[in-house]
Coordinates of C-alpha atoms in Angstrom, one line a residue:
Chain A
M1 CA 0.0 0.0 0.0
N2 CA 1.1 3.5 -0.8
H3 CA 2.0 5.6 2.3
A4 CA 0.2 8.7 0.9
D5 CA -3.0 6.8 0.1
I6 CA -3.2 5.5 3.6
L7 CA -2.7 9.0 5.1
Q8 CA -5.2 10.4 2.6
T9 CA -7.8 7.9 3.9
L10 CA -7.1 8.8 7.5
D11 CA -7.4 12.5 6.7
M12 CA -10.8 11.9 5.1
I13 CA -11.9 10.1 8.3
D14 CA -10.3 12.5 10.8
H15 CA -10.9 15.9 9.1
Q16 CA -13.4 15.5 6.3
N17 CA -16.2 13.6 8.2
L18 CA -15.9 10.5 6.1
D19 CA -18.2 7.8 7.5
I20 CA -20.7 5.2 6.7
R21 CA -24.0 6.9 7.4
T22 CA -26.0 3.8 8.1
I23 CA -26.2 0.0 8.0
T24 CA -29.9 -0.7 7.7
M25 CA -31.3 -4.2 8.1
G26 CA -34.5 -4.7 6.2
I27 CA -36.8 -7.3 7.8
S28 CA -40.0 -8.8 6.3
L29 CA -42.8 -8.9 8.8
R30 CA -45.3 -10.4 6.4
D31 CA -45.3 -13.6 8.4
C32 CA -46.3 -11.7 11.6
A33 CA -49.9 -11.2 10.5
H34 CA -52.5 -12.4 13.1
P35 CA -56.2 -11.5 13.6
D36 CA -55.5 -10.7 17.3
P37 CA -53.7 -7.3 17.4
S38 CA -51.8 -8.1 20.6
Q39 CA -50.5 -11.4 19.1
C40 CA -49.6 -9.5 15.9
A41 CA -47.7 -6.9 17.9
Q42 CA -45.9 -9.7 19.8
R43 CA -44.9 -11.4 16.6
I44 CA -43.6 -8.1 15.2
Y45 CA -41.5 -7.6 18.4
E46 CA -40.2 -11.2 18.3
K47 CA -39.3 -11.2 14.6
I48 CA -37.4 -7.9 14.7
T49 CA -35.4 -8.8 17.9
R50 CA -34.6 -12.2 16.4
C51 CA -33.3 -10.9 13.1
A52 CA -31.5 -7.8 14.3
R53 CA -30.1 -9.1 17.6
D54 CA -26.5 -8.9 16.4
L55 CA -26.8 -5.9 14.1
V56 CA -25.4 -3.2 16.4
A57 CA -22.6 -5.4 17.8
T58 CA -21.6 -6.4 14.3
G59 CA -21.6 -2.8 13.1
E60 CA -19.5 -1.8 16.1
A61 CA -17.0 -4.6 15.5
I62 CA -16.6 -3.5 11.8
E63 CA -16.1 0.1 13.0
R64 CA -13.3 -1.0 15.3
E65 CA -11.5 -3.3 12.8
Y66 CA -11.7 -1.0 9.8
G67 CA -11.4 2.2 11.7
I68 CA -14.3 3.8 9.9
P69 CA -17.2 5.3 11.8
I70 CA -20.6 3.8 11.2
V71 CA -22.9 6.5 12.4
N72 CA -26.2 4.7 12.5
K73 CA -27.5 1.2 12.7
R74 CA -31.1 1.0 11.8
I75 CA -34.0 -1.3 10.9
S76 CA -36.6 -1.1 8.3
V77 CA -39.7 -3.3 8.2
T78 CA -42.6 -4.2 5.9
P79 CA -45.1 -1.4 5.8
I80 CA -47.2 -2.0 8.9
S81 CA -50.4 -1.4 7.0
E82 CA -49.7 -4.7 5.2
V83 CA -48.8 -6.6 8.3
A84 CA -51.7 -5.4 10.4
A85 CA -54.3 -5.7 7.7
A86 CA -55.7 -9.0 9.1
C87 CA -56.2 -7.4 12.6
D88 CA -59.6 -6.4 13.8
S89 CA -58.4 -3.2 15.3
E90 CA -58.9 0.5 14.5
D91 CA -55.9 1.6 16.6
Y92 CA -52.5 0.8 15.1
V93 CA -50.5 2.6 17.8
P94 CA -49.7 -0.7 19.6
F95 CA -47.8 -1.9 16.4
A96 CA -45.6 1.3 16.6
L97 CA -45.0 0.6 20.3
A98 CA -43.9 -3.0 19.4
M99 CA -41.5 -1.6 16.8
E100 CA -40.1 0.9 19.3
K101 CA -39.6 -1.8 22.0
A102 CA -37.9 -4.1 19.6
A103 CA -35.7 -1.4 18.2
R104 CA -34.6 -0.3 21.7
E105 CA -33.9 -3.9 22.6
C106 CA -31.6 -4.2 19.5
G107 CA -30.0 -0.8 20.3
V108 CA -30.6 0.8 16.9
N109 CA -31.0 4.5 16.3
F110 CA -34.2 4.4 14.3
I111 CA -36.7 1.9 12.9
G112 CA -38.7 2.7 9.8
G113 CA -41.8 1.1 8.3
F114 CA -44.8 2.5 10.1
S115 CA -45.9 3.0 6.5
A116 CA -48.6 2.7 3.9
L117 CA -48.5 2.7 0.1
V118 CA -51.6 4.5 -1.1
H119 CA -50.6 5.9 -4.4
K120 CA -53.7 4.6 -6.1
G121 CA -56.1 3.9 -3.3
M122 CA -56.4 3.2 0.4
T123 CA -57.4 -0.1 2.0
I124 CA -59.1 0.0 5.3
S125 CA -55.8 -1.0 6.9
D126 CA -54.0 1.9 5.1
Q127 CA -56.7 4.3 6.5
R128 CA -56.3 3.0 10.0
L129 CA -52.5 3.3 9.8
I130 CA -52.6 6.8 8.5
S131 CA -55.1 7.9 11.2
S132 CA -52.8 6.3 13.9
I133 CA -49.7 8.2 12.7
P134 CA -50.0 11.3 14.9
Q135 CA -50.5 9.3 18.1
A136 CA -48.0 6.6 17.1
L137 CA -45.2 9.2 16.5
A138 CA -46.1 11.1 19.7
E139 CA -45.9 8.0 21.8
T140 CA -42.6 6.7 20.3
D141 CA -39.1 8.3 19.9
I142 CA -37.4 6.2 17.2
V143 CA -40.2 4.9 15.0
C144 CA -40.3 6.5 11.6
S145 CA -43.4 6.7 9.3
S146 CA -43.8 7.1 5.6
V147 CA -46.7 7.2 3.2
N148 CA -46.4 6.9 -0.6
V149 CA -49.1 9.0 -2.2
A150 CA -48.0 9.0 -5.9
T151 CA -46.2 7.0 -8.5
T152 CA -45.3 7.6 -12.1
R153 CA -47.5 4.7 -13.1
A154 CA -50.5 5.4 -10.9
G155 CA -50.6 9.2 -10.7
I156 CA -51.2 11.1 -7.6
N157 CA -53.8 10.1 -5.0
M158 CA -55.1 13.5 -4.1
D159 CA -57.4 12.2 -1.4
A160 CA -54.3 10.8 0.3
V161 CA -52.5 14.1 -0.3
A162 CA -55.3 16.0 1.4
L163 CA -55.4 13.5 4.3
M164 CA -51.6 13.8 4.8
G165 CA -51.8 17.6 5.1
R166 CA -54.3 17.1 8.0
V167 CA -52.2 14.3 9.5
I168 CA -49.1 16.4 9.5
K169 CA -50.9 19.2 11.3
Q170 CA -52.3 16.8 13.9
A171 CA -48.9 15.2 14.4
A172 CA -47.3 18.7 14.9
A173 CA -50.0 19.5 17.5
K174 CA -49.2 16.4 19.5
S175 CA -45.4 16.5 19.4
G176 CA -42.7 18.8 18.1
M177 CA -40.6 16.0 16.9
A178 CA -43.3 13.9 15.2
C179 CA -43.1 15.5 11.8
A180 CA -39.3 15.0 11.6
K181 CA -40.1 11.3 11.6
L182 CA -42.8 11.4 8.9
V183 CA -42.2 11.4 5.2
V184 CA -44.7 11.7 2.3
F185 CA -43.3 10.1 -0.8
A186 CA -43.9 9.9 -4.5
N187 CA -42.2 6.9 -6.2
A188 CA -41.0 5.6 -2.8
V189 CA -38.2 3.0 -3.1
E190 CA -38.3 -0.4 -1.4
D191 CA -34.6 -0.6 -0.3
N192 CA -33.9 2.8 1.0
P193 CA -31.6 2.6 4.1
F194 CA -32.1 6.3 5.1
M195 CA -34.6 7.6 7.6
A196 CA -37.2 8.7 8.0
G197 CA -38.4 7.1 4.8
A198 CA -36.9 3.6 5.1
F199 CA -39.3 0.6 4.8
H200 CA -38.7 -3.0 3.7
G201 CA -40.6 -3.3 0.4
V202 CA -42.9 -6.2 -0.5
G203 CA -40.5 -7.1 -3.4
E204 CA -37.7 -7.6 -1.0
G205 CA -36.5 -10.9 0.6
E206 CA -36.8 -12.1 4.2
C207 CA -34.0 -10.1 5.6
V208 CA -31.4 -7.8 3.8
I209 CA -28.5 -5.5 4.6
N210 CA -28.5 -2.1 2.9
V211 CA -25.8 0.5 3.4
G212 CA -25.9 4.3 3.0
V213 CA -22.7 6.1 2.4
S214 CA -22.0 9.8 3.0
G215 CA -19.1 12.1 2.5
P216 CA -20.1 15.7 1.6
G217 CA -16.9 16.9 3.4
V218 CA -14.7 14.7 1.3
V219 CA -16.2 16.0 -1.9
Q220 CA -15.9 19.6 -0.8
H221 CA -12.3 19.0 0.2
A222 CA -11.5 17.5 -3.2
L223 CA -13.1 20.4 -5.0
E224 CA -11.0 22.9 -3.1
A225 CA -8.0 21.6 -5.0
V226 CA -9.6 22.4 -8.4
R227 CA -10.9 25.9 -7.9
G228 CA -11.5 27.8 -11.1
A229 CA -11.2 24.6 -13.3
P230 CA -13.9 24.0 -15.9
F231 CA -16.9 21.8 -15.1
D232 CA -15.4 18.8 -16.9
V233 CA -12.7 18.8 -14.2
V234 CA -15.2 19.4 -11.4
A235 CA -17.4 16.5 -12.5
E236 CA -14.4 14.2 -12.9
T237 CA -13.1 15.1 -9.4
I238 CA -16.5 14.4 -7.9
K239 CA -16.8 11.0 -9.7
K240 CA -13.4 9.9 -8.4
T241 CA -14.2 10.9 -4.9
A242 CA -17.6 9.2 -5.0
F243 CA -16.0 6.1 -6.3
R244 CA -13.7 5.9 -3.2
I245 CA -16.5 6.6 -0.8
T246 CA -18.7 4.0 -2.3
R247 CA -16.0 1.4 -2.4
M248 CA -15.7 1.8 1.3
G249 CA -19.5 1.4 1.6
Q250 CA -19.5 -1.7 -0.5
L251 CA -16.8 -3.2 1.6
V252 CA -18.6 -2.5 4.8
A253 CA -21.9 -3.8 3.3
Q254 CA -20.3 -7.1 2.2
E255 CA -18.6 -7.5 5.5
A256 CA -21.8 -6.9 7.5
S257 CA -23.7 -9.2 5.2
R258 CA -21.1 -12.0 5.7
R259 CA -20.9 -11.7 9.5
L260 CA -24.7 -11.4 10.0
K261 CA -25.4 -14.2 7.4
V262 CA -27.9 -11.9 5.8
P263 CA -27.9 -11.1 2.0
F264 CA -26.4 -7.9 0.9
G265 CA -29.0 -5.7 -0.8
V266 CA -27.7 -2.3 -2.1
V267 CA -25.4 0.5 -1.4
D268 CA -27.2 3.8 -1.5
L269 CA -25.0 6.3 -3.2
S270 CA -26.0 9.4 -1.3
L271 CA -24.3 12.5 -0.2
A272 CA -26.0 12.7 3.2
P273 CA -25.1 15.8 5.1
T274 CA -25.1 16.4 8.9
P275 CA -25.3 19.7 10.8
A276 CA -21.6 19.4 11.6
L277 CA -19.2 21.9 10.0
G278 CA -17.5 20.4 6.9
D279 CA -20.3 17.9 6.2
S280 CA -22.6 20.0 4.1
V281 CA -24.0 19.6 0.5
A282 CA -24.7 23.4 0.4
R283 CA -21.0 24.1 1.0
I284 CA -20.1 21.9 -2.0
L285 CA -22.4 24.0 -4.2
E286 CA -20.8 27.1 -2.8
E287 CA -17.3 25.6 -3.4
I288 CA -18.4 25.1 -7.1
G289 CA -18.8 28.9 -7.3
L290 CA -22.0 30.1 -5.7
E291 CA -21.8 32.9 -3.1
T292 CA -24.7 31.4 -1.2
C293 CA -26.6 28.2 -1.8
G294 CA -30.0 29.0 -3.2
T295 CA -28.8 31.8 -5.6
H296 CA -29.1 31.5 -9.4
G297 CA -27.0 28.6 -10.6
T298 CA -27.8 26.4 -7.6
T299 CA -30.0 24.0 -9.6
A300 CA -27.4 23.5 -12.3
A301 CA -24.6 23.0 -9.8
L302 CA -26.7 20.5 -7.9
A303 CA -27.7 18.6 -11.1
M304 CA -24.1 18.1 -12.0
L305 CA -23.1 17.1 -8.5
N306 CA -25.9 14.6 -8.2
D307 CA -25.1 13.0 -11.6
A308 CA -21.4 12.9 -10.9
V309 CA -21.9 11.2 -7.5
K310 CA -24.0 8.5 -9.2
K311 CA -21.5 8.0 -12.1
G312 CA -18.6 7.6 -9.7
G313 CA -20.4 5.5 -7.3
V314 CA -22.2 3.1 -9.6
M315 CA -18.9 1.4 -10.7
A316 CA -17.8 1.0 -7.1
S317 CA -20.7 -1.2 -6.0
N318 CA -22.2 -4.3 -7.5
H319 CA -25.7 -3.4 -6.4
V320 CA -26.7 0.3 -6.2
G321 CA -30.2 1.2 -5.1
G322 CA -32.1 3.2 -2.5
L323 CA -32.4 6.9 -3.1
S324 CA -28.9 7.4 -4.5
G325 CA -28.3 11.1 -4.9
A326 CA -27.5 14.2 -3.0
F327 CA -29.7 14.9 -0.1
I328 CA -30.8 18.5 0.6
P329 CA -32.4 18.4 4.1
V330 CA -32.4 22.0 5.4
S331 CA -32.1 21.4 9.1
E332 CA -29.5 18.6 8.7
D333 CA -27.1 20.6 6.7
E334 CA -25.0 23.4 8.2
G335 CA -24.8 25.3 4.9
M336 CA -28.5 24.9 4.1
I337 CA -29.4 26.2 7.5
A338 CA -27.2 29.3 7.0
A339 CA -28.6 29.8 3.4
A340 CA -32.2 29.5 4.6
A341 CA -31.6 31.8 7.6
S342 CA -30.2 34.4 5.3
G343 CA -33.3 34.3 3.1
V344 CA -31.4 33.3 0.0
L345 CA -32.6 29.7 0.0
T346 CA -36.4 29.7 -0.3
L347 CA -39.0 27.0 -0.4
D348 CA -39.5 27.7 -4.1
K349 CA -35.8 27.3 -4.9
L350 CA -35.7 24.1 -2.9
E351 CA -38.6 22.8 -4.9
A352 CA -36.7 23.5 -8.1
M353 CA -33.6 21.8 -6.7
T354 CA -35.6 18.6 -5.9
C355 CA -36.2 18.2 -9.7
V356 CA -32.5 17.3 -10.1
C357 CA -31.5 15.5 -6.9
S358 CA -32.6 13.1 -4.3
V359 CA -35.0 13.5 -2.6
G360 CA -37.3 16.4 -1.9
L361 CA -38.4 19.1 0.5
D362 CA -36.7 17.6 3.5
M363 CA -36.7 18.8 7.1
I364 CA -38.3 22.1 6.2
A365 CA -39.8 24.1 9.2
V366 CA -42.7 26.3 8.4
P367 CA -44.9 28.6 10.5
G368 CA -47.3 26.8 12.9
S369 CA -50.1 28.8 11.3
T370 CA -49.6 27.0 7.9
T371 CA -52.9 25.4 6.9
A372 CA -53.4 21.7 6.2
E373 CA -54.4 22.6 2.7
T374 CA -51.1 24.5 2.1
I375 CA -49.1 21.5 3.3
S376 CA -51.1 19.3 1.1
A377 CA -50.5 21.6 -1.9
I378 CA -46.7 21.5 -1.1
I379 CA -46.9 17.7 -1.1
A380 CA -48.9 17.7 -4.4
D381 CA -46.3 19.9 -6.1
E382 CA -43.5 17.6 -5.0
A383 CA -45.4 14.5 -5.9
A384 CA -46.0 16.0 -9.4
I385 CA -42.3 16.5 -9.8
G386 CA -41.6 12.9 -8.9
M387 CA -44.4 11.6 -11.0
V388 CA -43.6 13.4 -14.2
N389 CA -39.8 13.0 -13.9
N390 CA -39.9 9.4 -12.9
K391 CA -38.0 9.9 -9.7
T392 CA -38.5 9.7 -6.0
T393 CA -39.6 12.9 -4.3
A394 CA -40.6 13.4 -0.7
V395 CA -41.9 16.0 1.7
R396 CA -40.8 16.1 5.3
I397 CA -42.2 19.3 6.6
I398 CA -42.6 20.5 10.1
P399 CA -45.2 23.1 11.0
V400 CA -43.8 24.5 14.2
E401 CA -46.6 25.3 16.7
G402 CA -46.4 28.9 18.0
K403 CA -43.5 29.9 15.8
D404 CA -43.3 32.2 12.8
V405 CA -40.8 33.3 10.1
G406 CA -37.7 34.8 11.7
Q407 CA -37.6 32.2 14.5
S408 CA -35.9 28.8 14.4
V409 CA -36.5 25.4 15.9
E410 CA -34.0 23.0 17.4
F411 CA -34.4 19.2 16.8
G412 CA -31.0 18.1 18.2
G413 CA -28.5 15.6 17.0
L414 CA -28.3 14.6 13.3
L415 CA -31.7 16.3 12.8
G416 CA -30.2 19.7 13.5
S417 CA -32.0 23.0 13.7
A418 CA -34.1 24.9 11.1
P419 CA -35.1 28.5 10.5
I420 CA -38.9 28.8 10.0
M421 CA -39.3 29.4 6.3
P422 CA -42.1 31.4 4.8
V423 CA -44.9 29.8 2.7
H424 CA -47.2 31.5 0.2
P425 CA -50.2 32.8 2.1
E426 CA -52.6 32.5 -0.8
S427 CA -55.0 29.5 -0.2
P428 CA -55.0 26.3 -2.3
A429 CA -58.0 25.1 -0.3
A430 CA -60.3 24.7 -3.3
F431 CA -57.6 22.8 -5.2
I432 CA -57.1 20.4 -2.4
A433 CA -60.9 20.0 -1.7
R434 CA -61.4 18.5 -5.2
G435 CA -59.9 15.1 -4.2
G436 CA -59.8 12.2 -6.5
R437 CA -56.7 11.3 -8.5
I438 CA -54.4 13.1 -10.8
P439 CA -54.0 10.7 -13.7
A440 CA -50.6 9.1 -14.5
P441 CA -48.6 11.0 -17.1
L442 CA -48.5 9.6 -20.6
H443 CA -44.9 8.5 -20.5
S444 CA -45.7 5.7 -18.1
L445 CA -47.8 3.8 -20.7
R446 CA -45.0 2.0 -22.3
N447 CA -46.2 -1.6 -22.3
Chain B
M1 CA -5.4 -11.2 7.9
R2 CA -3.3 -8.2 7.1
A3 CA -3.7 -4.8 8.7
I4 CA -2.2 -1.3 8.5
I5 CA -0.9 0.4 11.6
T6 CA -0.4 4.1 11.4
V7 CA 1.6 6.1 13.9
I8 CA 1.4 9.9 13.8
G9 CA 2.8 12.5 16.2
P10 CA 5.8 14.5 17.3
D11 CA 9.1 12.8 16.5
R12 CA 11.2 11.3 19.3
V13 CA 13.8 8.6 19.8
G14 CA 12.5 5.0 19.9
I15 CA 9.1 5.1 18.4
I16 CA 9.7 2.3 15.9
A17 CA 11.4 0.2 18.6
E18 CA 8.6 0.6 21.1
V19 CA 5.8 -0.1 18.5
C20 CA 7.6 -3.1 17.1
T21 CA 8.4 -4.5 20.5
L22 CA 4.7 -4.4 21.3
L23 CA 3.9 -6.1 18.0
A24 CA 6.4 -8.8 18.7
K25 CA 4.8 -9.4 22.1
Y26 CA 1.6 -10.3 20.3
N27 CA 3.4 -12.3 17.6
V28 CA 2.4 -9.8 14.9
N29 CA 4.7 -9.9 11.9
V30 CA 5.8 -6.7 10.2
V31 CA 5.5 -7.1 6.4
D32 CA 6.4 -3.6 5.3
L33 CA 7.2 -0.4 7.0
S34 CA 7.3 3.2 5.6
Q35 CA 8.2 6.2 7.7
T36 CA 8.6 9.9 7.0
I37 CA 8.6 13.3 8.7
M38 CA 5.8 15.5 7.4
D39 CA 5.5 19.1 8.8
S40 CA 7.7 18.1 11.7
F41 CA 5.3 15.2 12.4
F42 CA 6.5 11.6 12.5
T43 CA 4.3 9.5 10.3
M44 CA 4.7 5.8 9.9
T45 CA 2.6 3.2 8.2
V46 CA 3.3 -0.5 9.0
L47 CA 1.8 -3.3 7.0
V48 CA 1.4 -6.3 9.4
N49 CA 0.1 -9.8 9.3
I50 CA -1.9 -10.7 12.3
G51 CA -2.8 -14.2 11.1
A52 CA -0.5 -15.8 13.7
A53 CA -1.2 -13.3 16.5
N54 CA -1.6 -14.7 20.0
A55 CA -4.4 -12.2 20.9
S56 CA -7.6 -10.9 19.3
F57 CA -7.8 -7.9 17.0
D58 CA -9.5 -5.9 19.7
T59 CA -6.8 -6.7 22.3
I60 CA -4.0 -5.7 19.9
R61 CA -6.0 -2.6 19.0
D62 CA -6.5 -1.5 22.6
A63 CA -2.8 -2.2 23.4
L64 CA -1.7 0.0 20.5
I65 CA -4.1 2.8 21.4
Q66 CA -2.8 2.7 25.0
K67 CA 0.8 2.7 23.8
G68 CA 0.0 5.7 21.6
E69 CA -1.5 7.6 24.5
A70 CA 1.5 6.8 26.7
M71 CA 3.9 8.1 24.0
G72 CA 1.8 11.1 23.0
L73 CA 1.1 9.7 19.6
S74 CA -1.9 8.6 17.6
I75 CA -1.6 4.9 16.9
R76 CA -4.3 3.0 15.1
I77 CA -4.7 -0.3 13.4
Q78 CA -7.2 -1.0 10.6
R79 CA -7.7 -3.9 8.3
E80 CA -5.9 -3.5 5.1
D81 CA -9.0 -4.1 3.0
I82 CA -10.4 -0.6 3.6
F83 CA -7.3 1.0 1.9
T84 CA -7.2 -1.4 -0.9
A85 CA -10.9 -0.9 -1.6
M86 CA -10.6 2.9 -1.7
H87 CA -7.4 3.2 -3.7
K88 CA -7.3 0.2 -6.0
I89 CA -9.7 -1.1 -8.6

């Protein structure tokens, strides 16, 4: 091994926040169905704790032996609306409690899958799950919830979009943290290892290991060496860096899979920021040449970044999946927080940025007075972008009770803090009240 | 199994001797060693084989970290695969 290469890797870990963002174990709970809700909850608890018993210890052993931090160990499960459909119960909160208890027992940071897929219609079970979301998220700390309301093939379920606006408002009223654990998707993926949107899709196997890499700090550092160079050089630099980061993710994923005797699923090639200094996607965009993230040019810079990350990463892993792209969560990215606080980065610009990257309007704090209809309309706009562009989009929006533009909210830890961003005051109520479905766009009819 | 040990810190007499003595105690064989002074900092990378070691990876790792702390140096051991994965196709 080359002395300089070794030192370069150490520098990435020590000074550029290189880490594996998450090892996520996906677990199928489809065999946990039972007509008796308490037996179903017990089966959920037992299956999760049986499968994920060694997940955290294995992750920590890999961290020690390879000297690379693995920030999160997580679990995703089959959407609970599928698992609980056989139960004769209106209240799905006990299933969230079973997930929480199992996740705590296993020592993971988060568990995702209190979810429903309702892009075309809602089953009775889907309705029960969605109406249980506010209480379930208020009564748990590490359970994450997601609802898929649109796909390119099915169009947008506007009844579900309208419902989710109300659910988000109810969740915000019950708990300040609830909405940080709730994602509304279009084109949700089945193998996403990142929270809050991870669930174990019905096309997945019994149990699987997915890994999410990170590394905004490493990309930023690499770009500092090519200041002023043309975009060809910038893209090439990002590709090479993404290749290295992803190779490390692939190695960790294979090792975790081997030790846990669980098949390897995918590496998610994402640039996942944290609120720490030097771990920001916004700062990469600024390094590319923008005074502040959110100004004109941001969408183009982000499009190039996102594409180059994928091109570099895809060769480094034998199975790429999940969300794979640059994340732009406002509260979880130090540069995004600063750009939003300065007023340069607006909700409208973020919406444009979501057209060219993964995933969507993420960790956005808005005034507590924002109406359910406005939230639904924001969701509809994002879902339309996802539907038409054949990509995943998502909304994780937090109406902050009692706070307004100019103030900020603190979530703590990896979730960071967010300035309250203004929304348009004009009402979309009549638009949302229509309900029904927005038909699938024409380019989906390829068969 | 092969691993890379890196030693970084202010230069002084006997760093290589002390680290290698510790490795010999655990029957860890040195395969290759590269050392330089960068910005007045001693930096050394040692490729070792721990296949015949008489202690677990974690025990050797803890002993190296403690030795580093005692000598005012950063000493770490990582499996070689991580560097190979990142720098070789």
